[in-house]
Structures are given as C-alpha cells and as structure tokens.
Amino acid sequence: MTRVSIIIKAYNEEVHIASAIESALAALPSPEGEVVLVDSASVDKTLECALPYPISIFRIANASERCCGAGPQIGYAHAKGDFLCLMDGDMVLDKEFIKTALAFLNDHPDVAGVGGRIDEMSTENIEFKNRARNLSHLNPLGEVDRLAGGGLYRRSAIDELGYLTDRNLHGYEEFDLGARLRSSGWKLVRLNVPAAKHFGHTSSTYRLLFHRVKMGYIFAPGEMLRASINAGYFARVIRSLREFKLWVAVLGYWSAFALLALFTSYGAAFAALALLGVAAIILALTVWKKSFSNGTYMVIGWHVFTIGMLFGLFRPRISPLKPLTVETLRLSR
C-alpha cells in the first residue's frame, strides 16, 4: 500500500499547530502513512501543543540553522513515505487533497509534484490582502514552475536530486525545488482542487516587513540565485522569477542616478530628481491600487527586497547535503 509522509514545518505556531496536525492526520490515505513535524526552535508553546499527537517530532537544535529550507529537508531525511506532502504549521490541509494528488501522480509518471488551490484566510495586512486578490496569478493552474504553499511530491524524483530543500534558503525553497526538478526533466502541476487553507501573519503591514528582515527572509532571493549559479540552472530561475526584473530595475534606477550625481556638476539636482521619480512611482501605484498605503508599501518593499537580494547573493553557503543538527523529541509508531 502507498505510504505518504506529511511533513509540517513550524516556527512559533502555537495558535495553529493543533489544527494543522489534526488536518494532516485526517488526510492520510492509509494507516501506513505518517505525519512528521519539524520545529524550527520555536520559543512559544508549539511543541507543547504538538506532543500529545501520534506523530514524529524533530527540532532544529541550533537556532542559527533555522530557515525555511531547513525544516522540510529534515523531514525528508527522516520520512519513510514513497510520497511527501509539504505544508506549513499555519495551514489546514484539505482532507481529500492527498487522495486526489496520488491518483494524478499514478496516472502521470512524468510529474514529480502536484499542488492545489491555497486559500488565504488572513488578509489583515497589505501583503496577504494583495496575495488573496492575486491568487490566480501567483498560483496558476496547470503545469507550473513551482508549488508555492506546498504539495505532494514523488519521493523517487527527490531522491534523484539528493535533497529536498536547500538548507541555506530563508525562503523561495519551493521555487528552488521546482527549478531543480524541472531541470532534471520532471513536471509540476497545480490542480483545480482545494489543497489547504493558509492562516498567515495577522500583524500589521510594516511589522510583518520588519519580521521578514529579522528572520532573514529578504535574503532568500539572493540565496536562491547564488544556489542556481553554483548548480547551473540560473537561466531557468531568472526566466521564471518575475521579481528578478523588478530588482534589476530598482538597482539600475539608483545606480544611474548615483553615477550622475557623483560624476557631474549637478549632483544635488540629480539626487532631487531621483527622489521625485520615486514619488511619481508611488503616485502611479496609488492610482492603480486605489490606495496610498498600498502604493507606498509596494515601493518600500521593492527596495527592502532588492537590498536583501544583494546581501543574500553574497552570503556564504553550506553544502545542501550536509545534515543539520536535530533533536528527536518523538517517533510515531
């Protein structure tokens, strides 16, 4: 009988972790399946809430190794399933998704992973409100380049790659996984079926942005680009990564004005013109989005992530194959 391992990655999810685990247990298609929770050194009651459940629980022992790519990789290293389902600790998995995804994978041997629709349930801040409005654009149906938000993967395809997710990545780990799978000839498909409900951050817009900075998430694009350069799939990444052109545009904008300001006699004038240009962009976005706060946040976010991309690009890397330091808290039977 097919065995499925559901891998949940979590960090400070005491509010949602019980619902996530219960939904995962309910979605297992056979008694031989398992749920594997990987906790990223949470400082709240996530583990206390999770321990009563009949699941395997692992904890990243070294908080400095905490990042989005570490949790799923630890789960992969300890999972026993022929198929691996990835989800976050703030998600509720649809009970029928795995059965539907398994049937599709069995009928399509050239497909490595299957996703479904992810419903954004938290729209208190601008980021998640925009994400909910643009789900069809962010998570298109059919053959896709990534399974953002998780999905069901064929383990044999992952074994060919040598690792599931890159332990160096503070984000974009599913994008990177998709690029590696597709470079190896595999396909990814998102079905028009419910997969999970996502209960994201409910903090204010700029508090969430600060959280992204604090947790290193803004380094992720650069880290992924660095990984793709080292492994030879950079061209595939930049073709698929829509944000890349935006970051290049931001860098080009400021570089051009900086050169004009430094090497001409009209430095102050060019500096003022650059700031006026930013104001004009904010005004245009305000009209387009019908919201000054949204327009302002978008421009600030572009700049923060562009700077983060540069830092991430030059961060030192550890081999993705190197095991992480893990504490085993519980093994399911």
Tab-separated table of C-alpha atoms in Angstrom:
chain	number	residue	atom	x	y	z
A	1	MET	CA	0.000	0.000	0.000
A	2	THR	CA	1.227	3.505	-0.847
A	3	ARG	CA	2.796	5.259	2.096
A	4	VAL	CA	2.572	9.032	2.444
A	5	SER	CA	4.629	11.214	4.767
A	6	ILE	CA	3.147	14.612	5.565
A	7	ILE	CA	5.944	16.993	6.580
A	8	ILE	CA	4.917	20.037	8.613
A	9	LYS	CA	7.434	22.819	9.172
A	10	ALA	CA	6.670	25.176	12.031
A	11	TYR	CA	8.068	28.115	13.931
A	12	ASN	CA	6.076	29.731	16.770
A	13	GLU	CA	2.755	28.304	15.618
A	14	GLU	CA	1.096	27.563	18.967
A	15	VAL	CA	-2.165	29.086	17.708
A	16	HIS	CA	-2.442	26.947	14.569
A	17	ILE	CA	-0.325	23.836	15.076
A	18	ALA	CA	-3.055	21.649	16.577
A	19	SER	CA	-5.374	22.322	13.635
A	20	ALA	CA	-2.546	21.675	11.199
A	21	ILE	CA	-1.659	18.326	12.781
A	22	GLU	CA	-5.283	17.205	13.059
A	23	SER	CA	-5.930	18.055	9.410
A	24	ALA	CA	-2.792	16.153	8.366
A	25	LEU	CA	-3.773	13.057	10.338
A	26	ALA	CA	-7.260	13.183	8.834
A	27	ALA	CA	-5.838	13.475	5.306
A	28	LEU	CA	-3.547	10.423	5.478
A	29	PRO	CA	-4.872	7.964	2.880
A	30	SER	CA	-3.738	4.830	4.717
A	31	PRO	CA	-2.759	3.652	8.212
A	32	GLU	CA	0.801	3.218	6.933
A	33	GLY	CA	1.131	6.965	6.485
A	34	GLU	CA	2.835	9.289	8.920
A	35	VAL	CA	2.975	12.911	9.992
A	36	VAL	CA	6.389	14.437	10.627
A	37	LEU	CA	6.638	17.781	12.414
A	38	VAL	CA	9.884	19.742	12.221
A	39	ASP	CA	10.053	22.619	14.670
A	40	SER	CA	12.491	25.433	13.921
A	41	ALA	CA	13.474	26.063	17.557
A	42	SER	CA	10.195	27.741	18.486
A	43	VAL	CA	10.144	29.886	21.606
A	44	ASP	CA	6.403	29.587	22.220
A	45	LYS	CA	4.220	26.558	23.074
A	46	THR	CA	4.286	24.953	19.614
A	47	LEU	CA	5.963	21.779	20.856
A	48	GLU	CA	3.818	21.596	23.975
A	49	CYS	CA	0.726	21.662	21.759
A	50	ALA	CA	2.133	19.066	19.353
A	51	LEU	CA	3.474	16.422	21.740
A	52	PRO	CA	0.123	14.754	22.570
A	53	TYR	CA	-0.406	13.737	18.917
A	54	PRO	CA	0.780	10.379	17.453
A	55	ILE	CA	3.329	11.948	15.137
A	56	SER	CA	7.101	12.137	14.790
A	57	ILE	CA	8.570	15.390	16.098
A	58	PHE	CA	12.022	16.768	15.381
A	59	ARG	CA	13.516	20.062	16.473
A	60	ILE	CA	16.314	22.095	14.944
A	61	ALA	CA	18.810	22.109	17.792
A	62	ASN	CA	20.890	25.052	16.600
A	63	ALA	CA	18.754	28.171	16.164
A	64	SER	CA	21.375	29.639	13.829
A	65	GLU	CA	20.461	26.902	11.322
A	66	ARG	CA	16.818	27.946	11.327
A	67	CYS	CA	15.500	28.849	7.875
A	68	CYS	CA	12.692	27.879	5.524
A	69	GLY	CA	14.788	25.348	3.647
A	70	ALA	CA	15.947	23.529	6.766
A	71	GLY	CA	12.628	22.209	8.092
A	72	PRO	CA	11.425	20.280	5.031
A	73	GLN	CA	14.921	18.873	4.473
A	74	ILE	CA	14.980	17.456	8.000
A	75	GLY	CA	11.534	15.982	7.404
A	76	TYR	CA	12.734	14.386	4.165
A	77	ALA	CA	15.760	12.888	5.922
A	78	HIS	CA	13.524	11.138	8.466
A	79	ALA	CA	10.361	10.438	6.451
A	80	LYS	CA	9.596	6.897	5.310
A	81	GLY	CA	6.947	7.587	2.685
A	82	ASP	CA	7.001	6.943	-1.042
A	83	PHE	CA	5.297	10.326	-1.393
A	84	LEU	CA	5.996	13.506	0.557
A	85	CYS	CA	3.404	16.170	1.287
A	86	LEU	CA	4.749	19.564	2.392
A	87	MET	CA	2.730	22.013	4.458
A	88	ASP	CA	3.273	24.808	6.974
A	89	GLY	CA	2.249	24.859	10.607
A	90	ASP	CA	-0.293	27.604	9.919
A	91	MET	CA	-2.207	25.578	7.332
A	92	VAL	CA	-5.203	23.288	7.416
A	93	LEU	CA	-4.842	20.522	4.836
A	94	ASP	CA	-7.902	19.550	2.799
A	95	LYS	CA	-8.965	16.013	3.690
A	96	GLU	CA	-9.298	14.863	0.066
A	97	PHE	CA	-6.257	16.550	-1.450
A	98	ILE	CA	-3.707	13.763	-0.993
A	99	LYS	CA	-6.038	11.124	-2.439
A	100	THR	CA	-6.656	13.282	-5.500
A	101	ALA	CA	-2.965	14.120	-5.887
A	102	LEU	CA	-1.936	10.461	-5.556
A	103	ALA	CA	-4.352	9.430	-8.285
A	104	PHE	CA	-2.939	12.104	-10.581
A	105	LEU	CA	0.679	11.112	-9.901
A	106	ASN	CA	-0.128	7.455	-10.530
A	107	ASP	CA	-1.632	8.383	-13.906
A	108	HIS	CA	1.206	10.780	-14.866
A	109	PRO	CA	4.638	9.200	-14.262
A	110	ASP	CA	6.430	12.252	-15.703
A	111	VAL	CA	5.047	14.525	-12.946
A	112	ALA	CA	7.131	14.929	-9.789
A	113	GLY	CA	4.729	17.013	-7.721
A	114	VAL	CA	1.103	18.070	-7.524
A	115	GLY	CA	-0.428	21.071	-5.782
A	116	GLY	CA	-3.883	22.545	-5.437
A	117	ARG	CA	-5.610	25.783	-4.513
A	118	ILE	CA	-4.360	27.549	-1.380
A	119	ASP	CA	-6.974	29.779	0.250
A	120	GLU	CA	-5.547	32.785	2.105
A	121	MET	CA	-7.584	33.204	5.285
A	122	SER	CA	-5.680	36.129	6.848
A	123	THR	CA	-5.943	39.424	4.988
A	124	GLU	CA	-5.386	41.922	7.792
A	125	ASN	CA	-2.222	43.373	6.253
A	126	ILE	CA	-1.474	44.627	2.753
A	127	GLU	CA	0.799	41.738	1.752
A	128	PHE	CA	-1.722	38.989	2.420
A	129	LYS	CA	-4.602	41.089	1.134
A	130	ASN	CA	-2.771	41.508	-2.186
A	131	ARG	CA	-1.881	37.826	-2.212
A	132	ALA	CA	-5.515	36.829	-1.742
A	133	ARG	CA	-6.571	39.123	-4.590
A	134	ASN	CA	-3.928	37.747	-6.952
A	135	LEU	CA	-4.089	34.027	-6.198
A	136	SER	CA	-4.849	33.091	-9.804
A	137	HIS	CA	-1.728	34.990	-10.897
A	138	LEU	CA	0.550	33.863	-8.080
A	139	ASN	CA	-0.604	30.233	-8.104
A	140	PRO	CA	-1.776	29.445	-11.656
A	141	LEU	CA	-3.368	26.111	-12.523
A	142	GLY	CA	-1.961	23.514	-14.880
A	143	GLU	CA	1.749	22.916	-15.413
A	144	VAL	CA	3.696	25.324	-13.192
A	145	ASP	CA	7.274	26.194	-12.280
A	146	ARG	CA	6.789	25.755	-8.520
A	147	LEU	CA	4.297	24.508	-5.934
A	148	ALA	CA	4.188	27.536	-3.633
A	149	GLY	CA	2.321	26.713	-0.457
A	150	GLY	CA	3.195	23.022	-0.538
A	151	GLY	CA	2.099	19.955	-2.439
A	152	LEU	CA	2.564	16.219	-2.824
A	153	TYR	CA	5.899	15.066	-4.275
A	154	ARG	CA	7.102	11.757	-5.642
A	155	ARG	CA	9.961	10.679	-3.398
A	156	SER	CA	11.831	8.922	-6.176
A	157	ALA	CA	12.114	12.270	-8.003
A	158	ILE	CA	13.520	13.941	-4.887
A	159	ASP	CA	15.985	11.109	-4.323
A	160	GLU	CA	17.403	11.775	-7.793
A	161	LEU	CA	18.236	15.328	-6.714
A	162	GLY	CA	19.935	14.285	-3.489
A	163	TYR	CA	18.000	16.646	-1.219
A	164	LEU	CA	14.504	18.079	-0.913
A	165	THR	CA	15.049	21.703	0.084
A	166	ASP	CA	18.216	23.772	0.348
A	167	ARG	CA	19.170	24.312	3.984
A	168	ASN	CA	20.711	27.691	3.047
A	169	LEU	CA	17.462	29.280	1.880
A	170	HIS	CA	15.481	31.635	4.120
A	171	GLY	CA	12.612	31.438	1.621
A	172	TYR	CA	11.860	30.539	-2.005
A	173	GLU	CA	12.708	26.938	-1.138
A	174	GLU	CA	9.763	25.614	-3.174
A	175	PHE	CA	10.771	27.759	-6.138
A	176	ASP	CA	14.301	26.366	-5.948
A	177	LEU	CA	12.971	22.805	-5.647
A	178	GLY	CA	10.776	23.352	-8.697
A	179	ALA	CA	13.703	24.685	-10.730
A	180	ARG	CA	15.853	21.679	-9.839
A	181	LEU	CA	13.108	19.178	-10.642
A	182	ARG	CA	12.290	20.803	-13.967
A	183	SER	CA	15.982	20.981	-14.863
A	184	SER	CA	16.027	17.214	-14.366
A	185	GLY	CA	13.125	16.721	-16.775
A	186	TRP	CA	10.248	16.470	-14.301
A	187	LYS	CA	6.960	18.379	-14.422
A	188	LEU	CA	4.927	20.089	-11.690
A	189	VAL	CA	1.159	20.510	-11.880
A	190	ARG	CA	-1.345	22.532	-9.857
A	191	LEU	CA	-4.841	21.042	-9.937
A	192	ASN	CA	-8.068	22.973	-9.635
A	193	VAL	CA	-8.919	21.334	-6.311
A	194	PRO	CA	-8.697	22.660	-2.742
A	195	ALA	CA	-5.380	21.806	-1.096
A	196	ALA	CA	-5.200	23.860	2.092
A	197	LYS	CA	-6.310	26.925	3.968
A	198	HIS	CA	-3.479	29.239	4.981
A	199	PHE	CA	-3.716	31.322	8.148
A	200	GLY	CA	-0.807	33.712	7.636
A	201	HIS	CA	0.552	36.526	9.765
A	202	THR	CA	-2.007	38.858	11.289
A	203	SER	CA	0.494	41.502	12.364
A	204	SER	CA	0.435	44.977	10.844
A	205	THR	CA	1.908	45.571	7.401
A	206	TYR	CA	5.193	47.155	8.453
A	207	ARG	CA	5.594	44.902	11.472
A	208	LEU	CA	5.407	41.976	9.062
A	209	LEU	CA	8.034	43.596	6.839
A	210	PHE	CA	10.283	44.038	9.883
A	211	HIS	CA	9.701	40.370	10.706
A	212	ARG	CA	10.826	39.454	7.174
A	213	VAL	CA	14.021	41.416	7.729
A	214	LYS	CA	14.632	39.999	11.215
A	215	MET	CA	14.140	36.380	10.107
A	216	GLY	CA	16.340	36.780	7.048
A	217	TYR	CA	13.545	36.162	4.553
A	218	ILE	CA	14.678	39.150	2.479
A	219	PHE	CA	17.974	37.332	1.812
A	220	ALA	CA	16.165	34.408	0.187
A	221	PRO	CA	16.013	35.643	-3.427
A	222	GLY	CA	19.755	36.297	-3.486
A	223	GLU	CA	20.468	32.993	-1.755
A	224	MET	CA	18.427	31.153	-4.367
A	225	LEU	CA	20.138	32.981	-7.237
A	226	ARG	CA	23.516	32.067	-5.742
A	227	ALA	CA	22.456	28.416	-5.481
A	228	SER	CA	21.257	28.386	-9.086
A	229	ILE	CA	24.531	29.884	-10.340
A	230	ASN	CA	26.548	27.251	-8.498
A	231	ALA	CA	24.364	24.397	-9.791
A	232	GLY	CA	23.873	25.625	-13.351
A	233	TYR	CA	20.147	26.429	-13.504
A	234	PHE	CA	20.423	30.218	-13.187
A	235	ALA	CA	18.914	30.857	-16.633
A	236	ARG	CA	15.822	28.822	-15.745
A	237	VAL	CA	15.417	30.707	-12.479
A	238	ILE	CA	15.590	34.205	-13.933
A	239	ARG	CA	13.145	33.235	-16.695
A	240	SER	CA	10.602	32.132	-14.097
A	241	LEU	CA	11.300	34.609	-11.301
A	242	ARG	CA	9.083	37.587	-12.112
A	243	GLU	CA	10.565	39.684	-9.312
A	244	PHE	CA	14.066	39.492	-10.784
A	245	LYS	CA	13.343	42.119	-13.452
A	246	LEU	CA	11.935	44.411	-10.779
A	247	TRP	CA	15.047	44.122	-8.598
A	248	VAL	CA	17.279	44.789	-11.594
A	249	ALA	CA	15.169	47.845	-12.432
A	250	VAL	CA	15.487	49.202	-8.885
A	251	LEU	CA	19.254	48.655	-8.922
A	252	GLY	CA	19.557	50.233	-12.353
A	253	TYR	CA	17.472	53.249	-11.323
A	254	TRP	CA	19.577	54.124	-8.301
A	255	SER	CA	22.868	53.226	-9.970
A	256	ALA	CA	22.151	55.576	-12.865
A	257	PHE	CA	21.258	58.493	-10.616
A	258	ALA	CA	24.184	57.780	-8.299
A	259	LEU	CA	26.629	57.911	-11.196
A	260	LEU	CA	25.081	61.129	-12.500
A	261	ALA	CA	25.182	62.690	-9.043
A	262	LEU	CA	28.778	61.661	-8.386
A	263	PHE	CA	30.370	62.414	-11.714
A	264	THR	CA	28.596	65.552	-12.888
A	265	SER	CA	28.359	69.052	-11.512
A	266	TYR	CA	24.607	68.655	-10.973
A	267	GLY	CA	24.736	66.125	-8.146
A	268	ALA	CA	22.106	67.764	-5.946
A	269	ALA	CA	19.757	68.203	-8.884
A	270	PHE	CA	20.019	64.547	-9.919
A	271	ALA	CA	19.523	63.395	-6.320
A	272	ALA	CA	16.361	65.513	-6.096
A	273	LEU	CA	15.196	64.153	-9.456
A	274	ALA	CA	15.692	60.582	-8.246
A	275	LEU	CA	13.516	61.242	-5.188
A	276	LEU	CA	10.882	62.933	-7.345
A	277	GLY	CA	10.887	59.848	-9.553
A	278	VAL	CA	10.169	57.629	-6.556
A	279	ALA	CA	7.340	59.947	-5.518
A	280	ALA	CA	5.899	59.729	-9.036
A	281	ILE	CA	6.026	55.931	-8.912
A	282	ILE	CA	4.214	55.925	-5.560
A	283	LEU	CA	1.573	58.256	-7.006
A	284	ALA	CA	1.083	55.994	-10.033
A	285	LEU	CA	0.728	52.917	-7.822
A	286	THR	CA	-1.674	54.787	-5.555
A	287	VAL	CA	-3.925	55.492	-8.529
A	288	TRP	CA	-3.607	51.929	-9.816
A	289	LYS	CA	-4.225	50.259	-6.451
A	290	LYS	CA	-6.624	52.991	-5.271
A	291	SER	CA	-4.661	53.113	-2.031
A	292	PHE	CA	-1.820	55.404	-0.959
A	293	SER	CA	-0.731	52.985	1.779
A	294	ASN	CA	-0.619	50.110	-0.695
A	295	GLY	CA	1.386	52.116	-3.226
A	296	THR	CA	3.851	53.287	-0.592
A	297	TYR	CA	4.289	49.813	0.857
A	298	MET	CA	4.945	48.305	-2.562
A	299	VAL	CA	7.778	50.748	-3.288
A	300	ILE	CA	9.315	50.314	0.170
A	301	GLY	CA	9.048	46.549	-0.200
A	302	TRP	CA	10.778	46.653	-3.591
A	303	HIS	CA	13.731	48.490	-2.105
A	304	VAL	CA	13.980	46.329	1.016
A	305	PHE	CA	13.946	43.110	-1.008
A	306	THR	CA	16.397	44.482	-3.576
A	307	ILE	CA	18.884	45.270	-0.810
A	308	GLY	CA	18.203	41.887	0.777
A	309	MET	CA	18.751	40.173	-2.565
A	310	LEU	CA	22.226	41.704	-2.809
A	311	PHE	CA	23.158	40.593	0.706
A	312	GLY	CA	21.757	37.110	0.077
A	313	LEU	CA	23.672	36.767	-3.161
A	314	PHE	CA	26.983	37.040	-1.324
A	315	ARG	CA	26.138	35.090	1.829
A	316	PRO	CA	28.400	32.059	2.367
A	317	ARG	CA	26.835	28.689	1.553
A	318	ILE	CA	26.922	25.328	3.281
A	319	SER	CA	26.548	22.178	1.207
A	320	PRO	CA	22.810	21.364	0.998
A	321	LEU	CA	23.765	17.728	1.589
A	322	LYS	CA	25.311	18.438	4.980
A	323	PRO	CA	22.997	17.163	7.767
A	324	LEU	CA	21.504	19.695	10.159
A	325	THR	CA	21.741	19.425	13.934
A	326	VAL	CA	18.487	17.794	15.049
A	327	GLU	CA	16.851	16.754	18.306
A	328	THR	CA	14.419	13.826	18.125
A	329	LEU	CA	11.557	14.551	20.509
A	330	ARG	CA	9.153	11.836	19.475
A	331	LEU	CA	8.877	8.990	16.942
A	332	SER	CA	5.497	7.768	15.786
A	333	ARG	CA	4.878	4.052	15.821
